[in-house]
Amino acid sequence: MAQSWIPSHTALARHPKTRRLSRELGLPVPAVMGHLHCLWHWAFDIAPDGDLSRFEAQDIAEGAMYDPSHYDEAWEYDADFAEQLVKALVAAGFLDQRGEVLILHDWDEYGGRASGDSGRSSDAATLGNHIRWHERRGIVAPDCPLCSGGLAPESPPIDPESQTRQEETRQEEKEKPSSSTSSITTDSDGTHLDDDDAAELPDLEQHLIAEGRVPSDVEVVLKRLHERRAFGGAPINDPVAWARKVLQSMAACRSADPGEERVILLDDGTRMRYEPPHGWVELEEAS
């Protein structure tokens, strides 16, 4: 009898999102990875579209098999522990939330496709990407149906207090003076990124997505950048230019004829192949 499965990335333990969830919950990374996989496996069967909005926090905690008493025998029951788990998952980026809407991040790229429920999961992924890349950053993308057509009537309105904080943050960023001693990179939307700041993954991720890059491709590129910086790989003098160059190659591979081998070669000798619907697969280093 065939077994159901979902992809599990080898870099999950080293990913900044996993590290942050570890800090948020006060648990070691291996424990966090176990709860994540339990959550994904539960969603695969119970919520194949990746939309967890209809579930209570307690349901999600049970799906993730998260119980603080497993880690602290002296822990006294607190009904808020499930809510704290959900908040930690949102803060770390494993869940996308907008009011009452709660969606597994990038589920369309993982469990949704594997479960064969790609139609419904694609709708959830569209909303999730809109929340993360457009709404939270105050960006209106002309090719986004939710930006141009508005959100579905059942979706709750944007929290005015949250929107005010976003506007204040954007205004503060505009008023920041640029350093005369730093090398400045001009982004396509007219903003400026200090080379050091541009190398920080969240900032670079935001700008690349705003340029219209494929979110799953951006995630792969930033993972490569993070690994090279973390494990002493060849230095990248201009991470913005490097990321854009790799993303251009990835876009060309995506548009290639199905019969062609969709492989790109990175400057460190790593080869990556695009294999729909699973995405990018790292191959052995070229000799």
GROMACS .gro file of C-alpha atoms in nm:
model
  287
    1MET     CA    1   0.000   0.000   0.000
    2ALA     CA    2   0.142   0.338  -0.104
    3GLN     CA    3   0.237   0.571   0.179
    4SER     CA    4   0.164   0.944   0.176
    5TRP     CA    5   0.462   1.176   0.201
    6ILE     CA    6   0.570   1.540   0.191
    7PRO     CA    7   0.913   1.687   0.105
    8SER     CA    8   1.151   1.763   0.393
    9HIS     CA    9   1.437   1.999   0.312
   10THR     CA   10   1.783   1.902   0.438
   11ALA     CA   11   1.853   2.263   0.540
   12LEU     CA   12   1.553   2.283   0.775
   13ALA     CA   13   1.767   2.248   1.088
   14ARG     CA   14   1.990   2.537   0.980
   15HIS     CA   15   1.715   2.761   0.845
   16PRO     CA   16   1.674   3.098   1.027
   17LYS     CA   17   1.299   3.034   1.058
   18THR     CA   18   1.361   2.709   1.244
   19ARG     CA   19   1.613   2.878   1.472
   20ARG     CA   20   1.365   3.152   1.550
   21LEU     CA   21   1.089   2.903   1.631
   22SER     CA   22   1.337   2.729   1.861
   23ARG     CA   23   1.393   3.057   2.045
   24GLU     CA   24   1.024   3.146   2.055
   25LEU     CA   25   0.930   2.813   2.215
   26GLY     CA   26   1.246   2.768   2.420
   27LEU     CA   27   1.298   2.423   2.270
   28PRO     CA   28   1.599   2.262   2.099
   29VAL     CA   29   1.598   2.257   1.719
   30PRO     CA   30   1.546   1.878   1.691
   31ALA     CA   31   1.230   1.906   1.903
   32VAL     CA   32   1.104   2.196   1.693
   33MET     CA   33   1.164   1.999   1.373
   34GLY     CA   34   0.963   1.711   1.513
   35HIS     CA   35   0.666   1.934   1.595
   36LEU     CA   36   0.683   2.095   1.250
   37HIS     CA   37   0.671   1.760   1.076
   38CYS     CA   38   0.385   1.643   1.297
   39LEU     CA   39   0.197   1.961   1.206
   40TRP     CA   40   0.261   1.915   0.833
   41HIS     CA   41   0.163   1.548   0.841
   42TRP     CA   42  -0.156   1.634   1.030
   43ALA     CA   43  -0.242   1.910   0.782
   44PHE     CA   44  -0.174   1.677   0.490
   45ASP     CA   45  -0.466   1.460   0.605
   46ILE     CA   46  -0.691   1.710   0.786
   47ALA     CA   47  -0.637   2.037   0.594
   48PRO     CA   48  -0.490   1.945   0.253
   49ASP     CA   49  -0.545   2.299   0.124
   50GLY     CA   50  -0.318   2.438   0.397
   51ASP     CA   51  -0.593   2.661   0.540
   52LEU     CA   52  -0.606   2.622   0.919
   53SER     CA   53  -0.852   2.906   0.977
   54ARG     CA   54  -1.134   2.674   1.082
   55PHE     CA   55  -0.930   2.509   1.356
   56GLU     CA   56  -0.882   2.625   1.714
   57ALA     CA   57  -0.532   2.676   1.849
   58GLN     CA   58  -0.578   2.364   2.060
   59ASP     CA   59  -0.643   2.160   1.745
   60ILE     CA   60  -0.323   2.291   1.588
   61ALA     CA   61  -0.124   2.215   1.903
   62GLU     CA   62  -0.261   1.862   1.905
   63GLY     CA   63  -0.181   1.825   1.536
   64ALA     CA   64   0.176   1.934   1.608
   65MET     CA   65   0.180   1.702   1.913
   66TYR     CA   66   0.299   2.000   2.119
   67ASP     CA   67   0.265   1.961   2.496
   68PRO     CA   68   0.495   2.169   2.722
   69SER     CA   69   0.471   1.906   2.995
   70HIS     CA   70   0.684   1.678   2.778
   71TYR     CA   71   0.974   1.916   2.835
   72ASP     CA   72   0.906   2.038   3.188
   73GLU     CA   73   0.760   1.800   3.446
   74ALA     CA   74   0.692   2.094   3.676
   75TRP     CA   75   0.488   2.274   3.409
   76GLU     CA   76   0.143   2.369   3.530
   77TYR     CA   77  -0.133   2.361   3.272
   78ASP     CA   78  -0.193   2.694   3.103
   79ALA     CA   79  -0.479   2.717   2.854
   80ASP     CA   80  -0.284   2.976   2.654
   81PHE     CA   81  -0.004   2.738   2.557
   82ALA     CA   82  -0.174   2.650   2.226
   83GLU     CA   83  -0.219   3.019   2.137
   84GLN     CA   84   0.147   3.075   2.220
   85LEU     CA   85   0.243   2.798   1.979
   86VAL     CA   86   0.038   2.954   1.698
   87LYS     CA   87   0.190   3.297   1.767
   88ALA     CA   88   0.539   3.145   1.759
   89LEU     CA   89   0.467   2.972   1.427
   90VAL     CA   90   0.344   3.301   1.281
   91ALA     CA   91   0.641   3.497   1.417
   92ALA     CA   92   0.885   3.244   1.272
   93GLY     CA   93   0.712   3.245   0.933
   94PHE     CA   94   0.573   2.891   0.925
   95LEU     CA   95   0.216   3.024   0.935
   96ASP     CA   96   0.074   3.327   0.751
   97GLN     CA   97  -0.199   3.515   0.939
   98ARG     CA   98  -0.438   3.794   0.849
   99GLY     CA   99  -0.702   3.847   1.112
  100GLU     CA  100  -0.885   3.514   1.137
  101VAL     CA  101  -0.719   3.375   0.823
  102LEU     CA  102  -0.442   3.129   0.911
  103ILE     CA  103  -0.251   2.949   0.634
  104LEU     CA  104   0.050   2.719   0.629
  105HIS     CA  105   0.330   2.912   0.461
  106ASP     CA  106   0.409   2.799   0.102
  107TRP     CA  107   0.191   2.489   0.143
  108ASP     CA  108   0.130   2.485  -0.233
  109GLU     CA  109   0.500   2.412  -0.286
  110TYR     CA  110   0.503   2.124  -0.040
  111GLY     CA  111   0.204   1.940   0.104
  112GLY     CA  112  -0.055   2.082  -0.134
  113ARG     CA  113   0.110   1.943  -0.445
  114ALA     CA  114   0.201   1.613  -0.284
  115SER     CA  115  -0.157   1.559  -0.169
  116GLY     CA  116  -0.297   1.623  -0.515
  117ASP     CA  117  -0.506   1.911  -0.379
  118SER     CA  118  -0.311   2.172  -0.573
  119GLY     CA  119  -0.621   2.363  -0.682
  120ARG     CA  120  -0.742   2.452  -0.334
  121SER     CA  121  -0.390   2.483  -0.195
  122SER     CA  122  -0.302   2.721  -0.478
  123ASP     CA  123  -0.582   2.955  -0.367
  124ALA     CA  124  -0.452   2.941  -0.011
  125ALA     CA  125  -0.097   3.002  -0.131
  126THR     CA  126  -0.208   3.307  -0.333
  127LEU     CA  127  -0.368   3.457  -0.024
  128GLY     CA  128  -0.067   3.366   0.190
  129ASN     CA  129   0.178   3.531  -0.049
  130HIS     CA  130  -0.046   3.837  -0.074
  131ILE     CA  131  -0.054   3.872   0.304
  132ARG     CA  132   0.321   3.823   0.343
  133TRP     CA  133   0.465   4.013   0.047
  134HIS     CA  134   0.209   4.282  -0.033
  135GLU     CA  135  -0.025   4.361   0.255
  136ARG     CA  136   0.234   4.353   0.536
  137ARG     CA  137   0.472   4.569   0.335
  138GLY     CA  138   0.219   4.813   0.192
  139ILE     CA  139   0.298   4.701  -0.165
  140VAL     CA  140   0.040   4.700  -0.446
  141ALA     CA  141   0.143   4.454  -0.717
  142PRO     CA  142  -0.045   4.507  -1.046
  143ASP     CA  143  -0.030   4.134  -1.130
  144CYS     CA  144  -0.172   4.024  -0.793
  145PRO     CA  145  -0.548   3.952  -0.814
  146LEU     CA  146  -0.593   4.036  -0.445
  147CYS     CA  147  -0.415   4.371  -0.482
  148SER     CA  148  -0.611   4.471  -0.791
  149GLY     CA  149  -0.946   4.315  -0.709
  150GLY     CA  150  -0.950   4.331  -0.331
  151LEU     CA  151  -0.986   4.053  -0.080
  152ALA     CA  152  -1.278   3.817  -0.061
  153PRO     CA  153  -1.573   3.953   0.140
  154GLU     CA  154  -1.530   3.691   0.411
  155SER     CA  155  -1.175   3.803   0.482
  156PRO     CA  156  -1.150   4.029   0.788
  157PRO     CA  157  -1.041   4.392   0.748
  158ILE     CA  158  -0.686   4.503   0.806
  159ASP     CA  159  -0.614   4.590   1.167
  160PRO     CA  160  -0.594   4.975   1.173
  161GLU     CA  161  -0.333   4.973   1.450
  162SER     CA  162  -0.113   4.730   1.256
  163GLN     CA  163  -0.151   4.934   0.938
  164THR     CA  164  -0.055   5.252   1.125
  165ARG     CA  165   0.260   5.083   1.259
  166GLN     CA  166   0.351   4.971   0.906
  167GLU     CA  167   0.309   5.325   0.772
  168GLU     CA  168   0.519   5.469   1.057
  169THR     CA  169   0.793   5.214   0.992
  170ARG     CA  170   0.799   5.295   0.620
  171GLN     CA  171   0.817   5.667   0.699
  172GLU     CA  172   1.108   5.611   0.940
  173GLU     CA  173   1.292   5.412   0.673
  174LYS     CA  174   1.247   5.696   0.425
  175GLU     CA  175   1.389   5.948   0.674
  176LYS     CA  176   1.701   5.744   0.755
  177PRO     CA  177   2.014   5.923   0.625
  178SER     CA  178   2.241   5.721   0.397
  179SER     CA  179   2.599   5.663   0.512
  180SER     CA  180   2.868   5.848   0.318
  181THR     CA  181   3.121   5.575   0.384
  182SER     CA  182   2.913   5.275   0.274
  183SER     CA  183   2.881   5.131  -0.071
  184ILE     CA  184   2.522   5.181  -0.185
  185THR     CA  185   2.323   4.960  -0.419
  186THR     CA  186   2.025   5.118  -0.596
  187ASP     CA  187   1.727   4.889  -0.616
  188SER     CA  188   1.488   4.880  -0.910
  189ASP     CA  189   1.211   5.052  -0.716
  190GLY     CA  190   1.427   5.355  -0.637
  191THR     CA  191   1.516   5.262  -0.280
  192HIS     CA  192   1.872   5.221  -0.159
  193LEU     CA  193   2.021   4.921   0.012
  194ASP     CA  194   2.345   4.941   0.204
  195ASP     CA  195   2.561   4.645   0.101
  196ASP     CA  196   2.570   4.515   0.458
  197ASP     CA  197   2.197   4.563   0.505
  198ALA     CA  198   2.119   4.415   0.165
  199ALA     CA  199   2.294   4.097   0.265
  200GLU     CA  200   2.053   4.045   0.553
  201LEU     CA  201   1.809   3.782   0.435
  202PRO     CA  202   1.473   3.940   0.534
  203ASP     CA  203   1.558   4.272   0.364
  204LEU     CA  204   1.689   4.110   0.049
  205GLU     CA  205   1.394   3.871   0.039
  206GLN     CA  206   1.150   4.161   0.059
  207HIS     CA  207   1.311   4.352  -0.227
  208LEU     CA  208   1.342   4.051  -0.456
  209ILE     CA  209   0.977   3.958  -0.407
  210ALA     CA  210   0.873   4.318  -0.469
  211GLU     CA  211   1.053   4.292  -0.805
  212GLY     CA  212   0.818   4.012  -0.903
  213ARG     CA  213   1.050   3.715  -0.851
  214VAL     CA  214   0.900   3.371  -0.784
  215PRO     CA  215   0.882   3.338  -0.401
  216SER     CA  216   0.990   2.973  -0.397
  217ASP     CA  217   1.293   3.059  -0.617
  218VAL     CA  218   1.384   3.346  -0.384
  219GLU     CA  219   1.370   3.110  -0.087
  220VAL     CA  220   1.612   2.869  -0.259
  221VAL     CA  221   1.854   3.150  -0.349
  222LEU     CA  222   1.853   3.296   0.002
  223LYS     CA  223   1.909   2.951   0.149
  224ARG     CA  224   2.220   2.916  -0.070
  225LEU     CA  225   2.337   3.263   0.032
  226HIS     CA  226   2.283   3.188   0.401
  227GLU     CA  227   2.469   2.856   0.379
  228ARG     CA  228   2.767   3.013   0.204
  229ARG     CA  229   2.793   3.283   0.468
  230ALA     CA  230   2.736   3.044   0.758
  231PHE     CA  231   2.973   2.770   0.647
  232GLY     CA  232   3.261   2.973   0.507
  233GLY     CA  233   3.186   2.941   0.137
  234ALA     CA  234   3.333   3.167  -0.130
  235PRO     CA  235   3.252   3.531  -0.041
  236ILE     CA  236   2.986   3.715  -0.239
  237ASN     CA  237   3.084   4.080  -0.278
  238ASP     CA  238   2.745   4.197  -0.405
  239PRO     CA  239   2.470   3.967  -0.272
  240VAL     CA  240   2.194   4.165  -0.445
  241ALA     CA  241   2.351   4.132  -0.790
  242TRP     CA  242   2.441   3.768  -0.721
  243ALA     CA  243   2.086   3.682  -0.619
  244ARG     CA  244   1.936   3.855  -0.923
  245LYS     CA  245   2.174   3.675  -1.158
  246VAL     CA  246   2.084   3.335  -1.012
  247LEU     CA  247   1.712   3.418  -1.021
  248GLN     CA  248   1.739   3.514  -1.388
  249SER     CA  249   1.894   3.176  -1.463
  250MET     CA  250   1.621   3.004  -1.264
  251ALA     CA  251   1.351   3.193  -1.455
  252ALA     CA  252   1.508   3.085  -1.785
  253CYS     CA  253   1.504   2.722  -1.668
  254ARG     CA  254   1.140   2.746  -1.570
  255SER     CA  255   1.045   2.870  -1.918
  256ALA     CA  256   1.252   2.610  -2.104
  257ASP     CA  257   1.082   2.339  -2.309
  258PRO     CA  258   0.985   2.032  -2.103
  259GLY     CA  259   1.221   1.815  -2.306
  260GLU     CA  260   1.524   2.027  -2.219
  261GLU     CA  261   1.736   1.962  -1.912
  262ARG     CA  262   1.661   2.248  -1.675
  263VAL     CA  263   1.993   2.285  -1.495
  264ILE     CA  264   2.177   2.594  -1.369
  265LEU     CA  265   2.540   2.614  -1.257
  266LEU     CA  266   2.629   2.839  -0.964
  267ASP     CA  267   2.965   3.012  -0.931
  268ASP     CA  268   3.073   2.771  -0.655
  269GLY     CA  269   3.033   2.471  -0.883
  270THR     CA  270   2.695   2.363  -0.748
  271ARG     CA  271   2.442   2.243  -1.003
  272MET     CA  272   2.069   2.271  -0.946
  273ARG     CA  273   1.794   2.116  -1.157
  274TYR     CA  274   1.431   2.228  -1.180
  275GLU     CA  275   1.199   1.928  -1.144
  276PRO     CA  276   0.829   2.020  -1.154
  277PRO     CA  277   0.630   1.995  -0.939
  278HIS     CA  278   0.886   1.942  -0.662
  279GLY     CA  279   1.100   2.246  -0.742
  280TRP     CA  280   1.479   2.280  -0.733
  281VAL     CA  281   1.702   1.982  -0.660
  282GLU     CA  282   2.072   2.020  -0.584
  283LEU     CA  283   2.297   1.789  -0.786
  284GLU     CA  284   2.655   1.684  -0.732
  285GLU     CA  285   2.924   1.946  -0.785
  286ALA     CA  286   3.050   1.978  -1.140
  287SER     CA  287   3.401   1.844  -1.190
   0.00000   0.00000   0.00000
